[in-house]
Amino acid sequence: MGRKQQHSADPTTEPKKRRRVGFSDIVLGHWFCGADAGVEPNECIKIYLVSSKEEVGVLDSFCIVPVDLNSFFEEDGKIYGYQGLKITIWLSIVSFHAYADITFQSTSDGGKGITDLTSSLQNIFAETLVKNKDEFLETFSTENDNIRFAVSSGEVLQHKASNGHVSHFNSHLEAAGSDLEVVRMVVDNIATGSLYSRLVPLVLLLIDGSNPIDVTDPGWELYVLIQKKKDQQSDIQHRLLGFTAVYRFFHYPDGARMRLSQILVLPPYQRKGYGSYLVEVLSNVAIAENVHDFTVEEPLDSFQHVRTCVDIQHLLAFEPIQDAVKSAVLQLKQGKLSKKIHAPRFVPPASAVEDARKSLKINKKQFFQCWEILIYLGLDTVDKYMEDYMAIISNRVRADILGKDSGTEGKRVIDVLSTYDPETSFVMFRSHDGEPSSVQIDGTQTNQEEQLQQLVDERIKQIKLIAQKVYPHDI
């Protein structure tokens, strides 16, 4: 759902990467001669998440799809030296240990040597990778309480829905929410560091581009979503459903800024509302503790969707911006803006942007995303207004990407085709909102128009999806 990399207290510096490494004997091969083109790791490796001994060895258990396995293998990311190689990895979501069942027909040196599977797999699993199956099975009973012990020293956070009511998109969680807890843990202690080290394989496998956080840096906080359930013996078991890593930066003179760096709901529990539950708890923490703002590091589209749903719920209940929204909606309803040469962009007033940051901790860039959705909801999706509304979105997208007719203030750079030096030619321009665009439009004028229209269509689609999520019965 979100991503990304390590932080130090200074966000402008590149932190030193850290990784815990353990050792265990897995594969001993013999050398034979023969050609070898290598095999892609994704073609011979299957990873299953299991929650009991009985699921180990069952191939219809929950199989995950890693974002990238090639990066954990040397050379060009392929595995060399094995004929008929199959690697089945069982990863326990109870003890968070892993066991690798490796089979192959023979080994051969085809000029690339034989890939050291032990070292490569430890790049992912480190000391959580156990030596044999019996040892792995034993962890289900010997370490089934490790989550409960780990979170016992943390702070249980109470979840509060915006405006005192339950949001539409996670109401089914709240109905049975008594067994859900979000626990905040400071990373700079043994219990939290030990727990996170067991979660590192999931971070590496499932969060695109992420590196492990520095568990010695007290600026990091770990928020874990726990479900408490009784087992057959009526004992309370703690099941980890997901987690997020947040860094607190200093904000002059005596404040802090919260930045979400990693968030993951374990695959078996995804698409059930747990992600939005976690994000809403974090938003409430930012508001209650009066941080300067709450930002997200390089969010994926899927996470951005969840984040915006949560923020829209807060904004709909936020009285200070209602007049600004009503004014924008009324102006849009009054005239055929789509027929005008220069349609206005409907930028929110600076006071509304600052009110949202101060009270709801929604930063400027995110508020601009939400603003267009608030206007859409205010129009009640009446067809006669949609042409004008789409003209507003199109005008904004074009201004953001091309920087033309945008009222120029913030600097932006786009690459342009050039016979002089295609790699270094560019155009610098300024935009009204000052936010840099990460989208580049290349090619002929016809191709640019097609690409711009695709961006507009995609934005309209996102807006409608979020509106449907927020008001499922009204849109």
Short mmCIF file of C-alpha atoms in Angstrom, two decimals:
data_model
loop_
_atom_site.label_atom_id
_atom_site.label_comp_id
_atom_site.label_asym_id
_atom_site.label_seq_id
_atom_site.Cartn_x
_atom_site.Cartn_y
_atom_site.Cartn_z
CA MET A 1 0.00 0.00 0.00
CA GLY A 2 2.82 2.67 0.72
CA ARG A 3 6.49 2.78 0.65
CA LYS A 4 9.67 3.66 0.98
CA GLN A 5 13.17 4.09 2.30
CA GLN A 6 15.18 4.88 5.39
CA HIS A 7 15.42 8.30 6.99
CA SER A 8 17.82 10.02 9.23
CA ALA A 9 16.85 12.97 11.40
CA ASP A 10 17.93 15.19 8.52
CA PRO A 11 15.67 14.40 5.53
CA THR A 12 18.18 15.89 3.08
CA THR A 13 20.88 13.36 3.84
CA GLU A 14 21.14 9.83 2.48
CA PRO A 15 21.11 7.39 5.42
CA LYS A 16 23.41 4.47 5.71
CA LYS A 17 21.71 1.19 4.86
CA ARG A 18 21.53 -1.41 7.61
CA ARG A 19 20.57 -5.05 7.41
CA ARG A 20 20.70 -7.80 9.97
CA VAL A 21 22.27 -10.98 8.62
CA GLY A 22 22.23 -14.52 10.01
CA PHE A 23 23.69 -17.81 8.80
CA SER A 24 22.32 -21.29 8.21
CA ASP A 25 23.32 -24.19 5.96
CA ILE A 26 20.82 -24.86 3.19
CA VAL A 27 22.35 -26.15 -0.02
CA LEU A 28 25.59 -27.93 -0.82
CA GLY A 29 26.03 -28.62 -4.52
CA HIS A 30 28.44 -30.53 -6.75
CA TRP A 31 30.11 -29.14 -9.83
CA PHE A 32 29.47 -30.55 -13.27
CA CYS A 33 30.17 -29.14 -16.72
CA GLY A 34 27.42 -27.91 -19.06
CA ALA A 35 25.81 -24.81 -20.57
CA ASP A 36 23.52 -22.78 -18.34
CA ALA A 37 21.39 -19.83 -19.40
CA GLY A 38 20.21 -19.21 -15.85
CA VAL A 39 16.70 -19.00 -14.49
CA GLU A 40 14.66 -16.05 -13.26
CA PRO A 41 14.03 -16.24 -9.48
CA ASN A 42 10.31 -15.63 -9.94
CA GLU A 43 10.11 -18.69 -12.17
CA CYS A 44 11.47 -21.13 -9.60
CA ILE A 45 10.59 -19.57 -6.23
CA LYS A 46 7.19 -19.77 -4.56
CA ILE A 47 6.54 -18.09 -1.20
CA TYR A 48 3.58 -19.15 0.94
CA LEU A 49 2.24 -17.42 4.06
CA VAL A 50 1.04 -19.91 6.68
CA SER A 51 -0.59 -19.48 10.08
CA SER A 52 -0.46 -23.08 11.37
CA LYS A 53 1.58 -26.26 11.15
CA GLU A 54 -1.16 -27.90 9.11
CA GLU A 55 -0.76 -25.39 6.30
CA VAL A 56 2.95 -26.15 5.80
CA GLY A 57 3.34 -28.29 2.70
CA VAL A 58 -0.13 -27.47 1.37
CA LEU A 59 0.30 -25.84 -2.02
CA ASP A 60 -3.09 -24.12 -1.97
CA SER A 61 -1.96 -22.00 1.00
CA PHE A 62 -1.74 -18.24 0.51
CA CYS A 63 0.95 -17.58 -2.12
CA ILE A 64 2.39 -14.08 -2.35
CA VAL A 65 3.81 -12.31 -5.40
CA PRO A 66 7.02 -10.44 -4.46
CA VAL A 67 7.68 -7.07 -6.06
CA ASP A 68 11.22 -8.03 -7.08
CA LEU A 69 13.34 -11.12 -6.41
CA ASN A 70 16.08 -10.43 -8.95
CA SER A 71 17.73 -7.79 -6.79
CA PHE A 72 18.61 -10.37 -4.13
CA PHE A 73 20.71 -12.46 -6.54
CA GLU A 74 24.16 -11.56 -7.83
CA GLU A 75 25.30 -11.09 -11.41
CA ASP A 76 22.26 -10.18 -13.57
CA GLY A 77 19.62 -11.28 -11.09
CA LYS A 78 19.37 -14.83 -12.39
CA ILE A 79 20.11 -18.14 -10.65
CA TYR A 80 22.85 -20.23 -12.27
CA GLY A 81 24.13 -23.77 -11.90
CA TYR A 82 20.95 -25.74 -11.11
CA GLN A 83 18.87 -28.01 -13.32
CA GLY A 84 15.19 -28.38 -12.40
CA LEU A 85 15.46 -25.99 -9.48
CA LYS A 86 12.40 -25.43 -7.30
CA ILE A 87 12.44 -23.35 -4.13
CA THR A 88 9.34 -23.41 -1.92
CA ILE A 89 9.47 -21.01 1.00
CA TRP A 90 7.09 -21.22 3.93
CA LEU A 91 6.79 -17.99 5.91
CA SER A 92 4.94 -18.11 9.22
CA ILE A 93 2.75 -15.12 10.08
CA VAL A 94 2.68 -16.40 13.67
CA SER A 95 6.40 -16.52 14.46
CA PHE A 96 7.61 -14.73 11.29
CA HIS A 97 10.23 -17.41 10.67
CA ALA A 98 10.84 -18.94 7.26
CA TYR A 99 11.83 -22.34 5.94
CA ALA A 100 13.09 -23.02 2.41
CA ASP A 101 12.45 -26.38 0.74
CA ILE A 102 14.93 -26.58 -2.14
CA THR A 103 14.98 -29.33 -4.77
CA PHE A 104 16.92 -29.70 -8.01
CA GLN A 105 17.99 -32.48 -10.36
CA SER A 106 21.67 -31.61 -10.68
CA THR A 107 24.19 -28.77 -10.60
CA SER A 108 26.46 -27.64 -13.40
CA ASP A 109 28.98 -24.90 -14.06
CA GLY A 110 27.93 -23.24 -17.31
CA GLY A 111 30.47 -20.43 -17.12
CA LYS A 112 28.65 -18.35 -14.53
CA GLY A 113 29.41 -20.64 -11.60
CA ILE A 114 26.80 -21.87 -9.13
CA THR A 115 24.63 -19.32 -7.37
CA ASP A 116 25.02 -19.39 -3.61
CA LEU A 117 21.38 -19.90 -2.64
CA THR A 118 22.16 -19.71 1.07
CA SER A 119 23.60 -16.22 0.79
CA SER A 120 20.92 -15.01 -1.62
CA LEU A 121 18.01 -16.15 0.53
CA GLN A 122 19.62 -14.66 3.60
CA ASN A 123 19.66 -11.33 1.79
CA ILE A 124 15.89 -11.51 2.26
CA PHE A 125 15.25 -13.52 5.41
CA ALA A 126 18.44 -13.11 7.47
CA GLU A 127 18.21 -14.92 10.83
CA THR A 128 14.48 -15.63 10.42
CA LEU A 129 15.45 -18.42 7.98
CA VAL A 130 15.65 -21.68 9.95
CA LYS A 131 17.75 -24.71 9.02
CA ASN A 132 15.18 -27.49 8.77
CA LYS A 133 11.47 -28.18 8.63
CA ASP A 134 11.17 -29.61 12.16
CA GLU A 135 12.71 -26.49 13.64
CA PHE A 136 10.33 -24.35 11.58
CA LEU A 137 7.26 -26.32 12.72
CA GLU A 138 8.35 -25.98 16.32
CA THR A 139 8.20 -22.17 16.11
CA PHE A 140 4.40 -22.30 15.83
CA SER A 141 4.18 -23.48 19.43
CA THR A 142 7.32 -22.03 20.99
CA GLU A 143 6.86 -18.51 19.62
CA ASN A 144 3.10 -18.14 19.24
CA ASP A 145 3.11 -15.46 21.95
CA ASN A 146 5.91 -13.36 20.53
CA ILE A 147 3.54 -10.70 19.14
CA ARG A 148 1.77 -10.34 22.49
CA PHE A 149 5.08 -9.98 24.34
CA ALA A 150 6.45 -7.52 21.78
CA VAL A 151 3.49 -5.15 21.94
CA SER A 152 3.02 -5.38 25.71
CA SER A 153 5.36 -2.43 26.26
CA GLY A 154 3.68 -0.30 23.59
CA GLU A 155 0.88 2.26 23.82
CA VAL A 156 -2.60 1.16 22.75
CA LEU A 157 -4.24 3.91 20.68
CA GLN A 158 -7.97 4.45 20.67
CA HIS A 159 -9.55 4.73 17.25
CA LYS A 160 -11.92 7.64 16.67
CA ALA A 161 -13.79 8.08 13.42
CA SER A 162 -14.07 11.62 12.00
CA ASN A 163 -16.90 13.75 13.40
CA GLY A 164 -17.67 11.12 16.03
CA HIS A 165 -19.20 8.68 13.54
CA VAL A 166 -17.90 5.68 11.66
CA SER A 167 -16.68 6.30 8.13
CA HIS A 168 -18.45 4.36 5.38
CA PHE A 169 -15.39 2.54 4.12
CA ASN A 170 -14.45 0.85 7.42
CA SER A 171 -17.78 0.63 9.25
CA HIS A 172 -17.68 -3.17 9.08
CA LEU A 173 -14.42 -3.09 11.05
CA GLU A 174 -15.84 -0.82 13.72
CA ALA A 175 -18.81 -3.13 14.24
CA ALA A 176 -16.38 -5.81 15.36
CA GLY A 177 -13.67 -3.35 16.37
CA SER A 178 -13.41 -4.43 19.99
CA ASP A 179 -10.87 -7.07 18.97
CA LEU A 180 -8.73 -4.60 17.00
CA GLU A 181 -5.90 -2.54 18.49
CA VAL A 182 -3.31 -0.20 17.07
CA VAL A 183 -0.21 -0.20 19.27
CA ARG A 184 2.45 2.51 19.00
CA MET A 185 6.01 1.40 19.71
CA VAL A 186 9.19 3.47 19.78
CA VAL A 187 11.73 1.66 17.63
CA ASP A 188 14.77 2.43 19.80
CA ASN A 189 14.22 -0.45 22.24
CA ILE A 190 14.94 -4.18 22.19
CA ALA A 191 11.36 -5.43 21.92
CA THR A 192 10.42 -3.17 19.00
CA GLY A 193 13.71 -3.72 17.19
CA SER A 194 13.32 -7.49 17.50
CA LEU A 195 9.75 -7.38 16.19
CA TYR A 196 10.66 -5.16 13.24
CA SER A 197 13.64 -7.36 12.31
CA ARG A 198 11.16 -10.21 11.81
CA LEU A 199 9.02 -8.01 9.60
CA VAL A 200 11.94 -6.97 7.37
CA PRO A 201 11.46 -9.87 4.90
CA LEU A 202 7.90 -8.70 4.27
CA VAL A 203 9.15 -5.14 3.77
CA LEU A 204 11.73 -6.30 1.23
CA LEU A 205 9.34 -8.64 -0.59
CA LEU A 206 6.16 -6.60 -0.66
CA ILE A 207 6.96 -2.86 -0.40
CA ASP A 208 8.41 -1.65 -3.68
CA GLY A 209 11.82 -0.01 -3.30
CA SER A 210 11.95 -0.15 0.49
CA ASN A 211 14.93 -0.67 2.75
CA PRO A 212 14.83 -1.62 6.45
CA ILE A 213 14.59 1.33 8.82
CA ASP A 214 17.35 2.05 11.34
CA VAL A 215 16.13 0.36 14.53
CA THR A 216 18.64 2.36 16.61
CA ASP A 217 17.13 5.73 15.62
CA PRO A 218 14.58 6.91 18.23
CA GLY A 219 12.92 9.12 15.64
CA TRP A 220 11.16 6.06 14.22
CA GLU A 221 7.81 4.85 15.52
CA LEU A 222 6.18 1.54 14.66
CA TYR A 223 2.39 1.31 14.62
CA VAL A 224 1.12 -2.28 14.53
CA LEU A 225 -2.46 -3.37 13.93
CA ILE A 226 -3.32 -6.31 16.18
CA GLN A 227 -6.37 -8.56 16.23
CA LYS A 228 -7.10 -10.35 19.49
CA LYS A 229 -8.99 -13.63 19.30
CA LYS A 230 -9.62 -16.58 21.56
CA ASP A 231 -8.17 -19.95 20.53
CA GLN A 232 -9.69 -23.37 21.23
CA GLN A 233 -8.31 -23.25 24.77
CA SER A 234 -9.96 -19.83 25.32
CA ASP A 235 -6.55 -18.15 25.47
CA ILE A 236 -6.28 -14.70 23.87
CA GLN A 237 -4.03 -14.82 20.80
CA HIS A 238 -2.55 -11.71 19.22
CA ARG A 239 -2.46 -11.73 15.41
CA LEU A 240 -0.53 -9.06 13.53
CA LEU A 241 -2.59 -7.79 10.58
CA GLY A 242 -0.39 -4.93 9.41
CA PHE A 243 2.05 -2.23 10.43
CA THR A 244 3.40 1.15 9.47
CA ALA A 245 6.71 2.91 10.14
CA VAL A 246 6.54 6.65 10.81
CA TYR A 247 9.41 9.10 11.27
CA ARG A 248 9.20 12.26 13.37
CA PHE A 249 11.22 15.21 12.11
CA PHE A 250 11.90 18.29 14.19
CA HIS A 251 9.98 21.39 13.12
CA TYR A 252 11.24 24.74 14.35
CA PRO A 253 10.86 26.02 16.98
CA ASP A 254 9.34 23.29 19.15
CA GLY A 255 7.16 21.10 16.94
CA ALA A 256 7.39 17.92 14.89
CA ARG A 257 6.41 16.61 11.48
CA MET A 258 5.15 13.07 10.94
CA ARG A 259 6.14 11.25 7.76
CA LEU A 260 4.78 7.83 6.92
CA SER A 261 7.54 5.82 5.25
CA GLN A 262 6.33 2.21 5.16
CA ILE A 263 2.88 0.71 5.46
CA LEU A 264 1.83 -2.86 4.85
CA VAL A 265 -1.28 -4.90 5.52
CA LEU A 266 -0.34 -8.57 5.32
CA PRO A 267 -1.65 -10.04 2.05
CA PRO A 268 -4.25 -12.41 3.62
CA TYR A 269 -5.92 -9.41 5.28
CA GLN A 270 -5.83 -6.91 2.42
CA ARG A 271 -8.94 -5.33 0.86
CA LYS A 272 -10.84 -5.64 4.12
CA GLY A 273 -10.54 -2.05 5.37
CA TYR A 274 -7.54 -2.54 7.66
CA GLY A 275 -5.36 -0.13 5.68
CA SER A 276 -7.85 2.72 6.00
CA TYR A 277 -8.23 1.86 9.68
CA LEU A 278 -4.49 2.28 10.21
CA VAL A 279 -4.33 5.52 8.24
CA GLU A 280 -7.26 7.03 10.12
CA VAL A 281 -5.63 6.19 13.45
CA LEU A 282 -2.42 7.89 12.31
CA SER A 283 -4.36 10.95 11.16
CA ASN A 284 -6.02 11.15 14.57
CA VAL A 285 -2.61 10.90 16.26
CA ALA A 286 -1.29 13.78 14.14
CA ILE A 287 -4.31 15.91 15.03
CA ALA A 288 -4.36 15.03 18.74
CA GLU A 289 -0.63 15.69 19.17
CA ASN A 290 -0.72 18.86 17.06
CA VAL A 291 2.19 18.05 14.77
CA HIS A 292 2.95 20.55 12.02
CA ASP A 293 1.74 18.21 9.28
CA PHE A 294 1.40 14.56 8.32
CA THR A 295 3.00 13.54 5.01
CA VAL A 296 3.65 10.34 3.09
CA GLU A 297 6.87 9.36 1.36
CA GLU A 298 6.35 8.53 -2.32
CA PRO A 299 2.88 6.95 -1.99
CA LEU A 300 1.74 4.32 -4.45
CA ASP A 301 -1.55 4.96 -6.26
CA SER A 302 -3.34 2.29 -4.23
CA PHE A 303 -2.24 3.88 -0.95
CA GLN A 304 -3.01 7.39 -2.18
CA HIS A 305 -6.58 6.26 -2.80
CA VAL A 306 -6.95 5.08 0.80
CA ARG A 307 -5.28 8.18 2.20
CA THR A 308 -7.54 10.52 0.23
CA CYS A 309 -10.68 8.68 1.36
CA VAL A 310 -9.65 9.23 4.97
CA ASP A 311 -8.83 12.90 4.42
CA ILE A 312 -12.10 13.54 2.57
CA GLN A 313 -14.03 12.16 5.53
CA HIS A 314 -12.25 14.61 7.83
CA LEU A 315 -12.72 17.54 5.45
CA LEU A 316 -16.44 16.91 4.99
CA ALA A 317 -16.85 17.37 8.74
CA PHE A 318 -14.53 20.41 8.86
CA GLU A 319 -16.64 23.57 9.12
CA PRO A 320 -13.93 26.22 8.37
CA ILE A 321 -13.67 25.24 4.68
CA GLN A 322 -17.36 24.70 3.94
CA ASP A 323 -17.94 28.28 2.74
CA ALA A 324 -14.98 28.01 0.34
CA VAL A 325 -16.30 24.75 -1.11
CA LYS A 326 -19.84 26.14 -1.47
CA SER A 327 -18.52 29.25 -3.20
CA ALA A 328 -16.51 27.19 -5.73
CA VAL A 329 -19.49 24.91 -6.40
CA LEU A 330 -21.84 27.88 -6.88
CA GLN A 331 -19.45 29.59 -9.29
CA LEU A 332 -19.10 26.41 -11.33
CA LYS A 333 -22.89 26.01 -11.54
CA GLN A 334 -23.41 29.52 -12.91
CA GLY A 335 -21.84 29.53 -16.34
CA LYS A 336 -20.63 27.54 -19.32
CA LEU A 337 -17.01 27.54 -18.25
CA SER A 338 -16.13 24.84 -20.79
CA LYS A 339 -16.93 27.36 -23.56
CA LYS A 340 -14.48 29.94 -22.24
CA ILE A 341 -11.02 30.23 -23.72
CA HIS A 342 -9.38 30.41 -20.30
CA ALA A 343 -11.38 28.38 -17.80
CA PRO A 344 -10.49 29.18 -14.15
CA ARG A 345 -8.62 26.56 -12.13
CA PHE A 346 -10.72 26.88 -8.99
CA VAL A 347 -7.70 26.99 -6.69
CA PRO A 348 -8.78 26.93 -3.02
CA PRO A 349 -8.20 30.11 -1.00
CA ALA A 350 -4.96 30.21 0.96
CA SER A 351 -6.90 30.45 4.21
CA ALA A 352 -8.64 27.11 3.54
CA VAL A 353 -5.31 25.44 2.78
CA GLU A 354 -3.79 26.74 6.01
CA ASP A 355 -6.86 25.84 8.08
CA ALA A 356 -6.70 22.25 6.83
CA ARG A 357 -3.01 22.03 7.66
CA LYS A 358 -3.36 23.51 11.12
CA SER A 359 -6.42 21.57 12.23
CA LEU A 360 -6.36 18.35 10.19
CA LYS A 361 -2.61 18.18 9.45
CA ILE A 362 -3.27 17.78 5.73
CA ASN A 363 -0.38 19.30 3.77
CA LYS A 364 -0.89 21.64 0.84
CA LYS A 365 -0.24 19.14 -1.94
CA GLN A 366 -2.67 16.60 -0.48
CA PHE A 367 -5.31 19.27 0.13
CA PHE A 368 -5.22 20.23 -3.55
CA GLN A 369 -5.98 16.58 -4.39
CA CYS A 370 -8.92 16.59 -1.98
CA TRP A 371 -10.23 19.99 -3.13
CA GLU A 372 -11.28 18.71 -6.56
CA ILE A 373 -13.16 15.83 -4.96
CA LEU A 374 -14.96 18.13 -2.52
CA ILE A 375 -16.20 20.21 -5.47
CA TYR A 376 -17.32 17.05 -7.29
CA LEU A 377 -19.31 15.93 -4.24
CA GLY A 378 -20.85 19.42 -3.98
CA LEU A 379 -22.14 19.17 -7.55
CA ASP A 380 -24.12 16.01 -6.69
CA THR A 381 -22.91 14.53 -10.01
CA VAL A 382 -25.60 16.46 -11.93
CA ASP A 383 -24.94 15.83 -15.64
CA LYS A 384 -25.35 19.45 -16.76
CA TYR A 385 -22.45 20.49 -14.51
CA MET A 386 -20.06 17.71 -15.50
CA GLU A 387 -18.88 19.28 -18.75
CA ASP A 388 -17.74 22.37 -16.90
CA TYR A 389 -16.23 20.30 -14.11
CA MET A 390 -14.20 18.20 -16.57
CA ALA A 391 -13.00 21.42 -18.22
CA ILE A 392 -11.67 22.54 -14.82
CA ILE A 393 -9.82 19.25 -14.32
CA SER A 394 -8.44 19.34 -17.86
CA ASN A 395 -7.22 22.92 -17.41
CA ARG A 396 -5.49 22.00 -14.14
CA VAL A 397 -3.81 18.91 -15.56
CA ARG A 398 -2.54 20.79 -18.60
CA ALA A 399 -1.22 23.63 -16.44
CA ASP A 400 0.54 21.20 -14.13
CA ILE A 401 2.19 19.29 -16.97
CA LEU A 402 2.84 21.97 -19.59
CA GLY A 403 2.87 25.09 -17.45
CA LYS A 404 1.02 27.13 -20.06
CA ASP A 405 -1.55 29.76 -19.14
CA SER A 406 -1.19 28.78 -15.53
CA GLY A 407 -0.42 32.08 -13.86
CA THR A 408 3.25 31.12 -13.23
CA GLU A 409 4.90 31.07 -9.85
CA GLY A 410 6.45 27.70 -9.01
CA LYS A 411 9.37 26.45 -11.09
CA ARG A 412 9.04 23.25 -13.11
CA VAL A 413 11.18 21.49 -15.69
CA ILE A 414 10.18 19.22 -18.57
CA ASP A 415 12.35 17.45 -21.12
CA VAL A 416 11.97 18.43 -24.78
CA LEU A 417 13.16 16.89 -28.01
CA SER A 418 16.32 18.48 -29.40
CA THR A 419 18.83 17.69 -32.13
CA TYR A 420 21.54 19.39 -30.08
CA ASP A 421 21.62 17.11 -27.06
CA PRO A 422 18.52 14.93 -26.40
CA GLU A 423 19.76 13.96 -22.94
CA THR A 424 20.14 17.46 -21.51
CA SER A 425 17.58 19.63 -23.34
CA PHE A 426 14.74 20.98 -21.24
CA VAL A 427 12.38 23.86 -20.68
CA MET A 428 11.92 25.57 -17.30
CA PHE A 429 8.62 27.22 -16.42
CA ARG A 430 6.60 28.24 -13.39
CA SER A 431 3.18 27.08 -12.18
CA HIS A 432 0.60 28.64 -9.88
CA ASP A 433 0.62 26.12 -7.03
CA GLY A 434 4.38 25.63 -6.94
CA GLU A 435 4.21 21.83 -6.87
CA PRO A 436 6.61 20.05 -9.25
CA SER A 437 5.12 17.64 -11.76
CA SER A 438 6.63 14.17 -12.08
CA VAL A 439 4.87 13.47 -15.41
CA GLN A 440 6.68 14.03 -18.67
CA ILE A 441 4.92 14.44 -22.01
CA ASP A 442 7.00 13.48 -25.05
CA GLY A 443 6.55 13.19 -28.78
CA THR A 444 4.50 15.13 -31.34
CA GLN A 445 1.68 17.56 -30.60
CA THR A 446 -0.87 14.84 -31.44
CA ASN A 447 0.76 12.40 -29.01
CA GLN A 448 0.88 15.09 -26.32
CA GLU A 449 -2.84 15.75 -26.67
CA GLU A 450 -3.58 12.02 -26.41
CA GLN A 451 -1.38 11.64 -23.33
CA LEU A 452 -2.86 14.70 -21.66
CA GLN A 453 -6.38 13.43 -22.30
CA GLN A 454 -5.43 10.07 -20.80
CA LEU A 455 -4.21 11.87 -17.65
CA VAL A 456 -7.45 13.83 -17.46
CA ASP A 457 -9.54 10.67 -17.89
CA GLU A 458 -7.51 8.87 -15.24
CA ARG A 459 -7.95 11.74 -12.78
CA ILE A 460 -11.73 11.81 -13.36
CA LYS A 461 -11.83 8.06 -12.79
CA GLN A 462 -9.93 8.43 -9.49
CA ILE A 463 -12.28 11.18 -8.33
CA LYS A 464 -15.37 9.10 -9.07
CA LEU A 465 -13.94 6.04 -7.30
CA ILE A 466 -13.19 8.01 -4.16
CA ALA A 467 -16.60 9.68 -4.24
CA GLN A 468 -18.24 6.26 -4.53
CA LYS A 469 -16.16 5.01 -1.59
CA VAL A 470 -17.07 7.95 0.60
CA TYR A 471 -20.78 8.05 -0.34
CA PRO A 472 -21.55 4.55 -1.67
CA HIS A 473 -25.33 5.09 -1.61
CA ASP A 474 -25.42 8.58 -3.03
CA ILE A 475 -23.08 8.49 -6.03
#
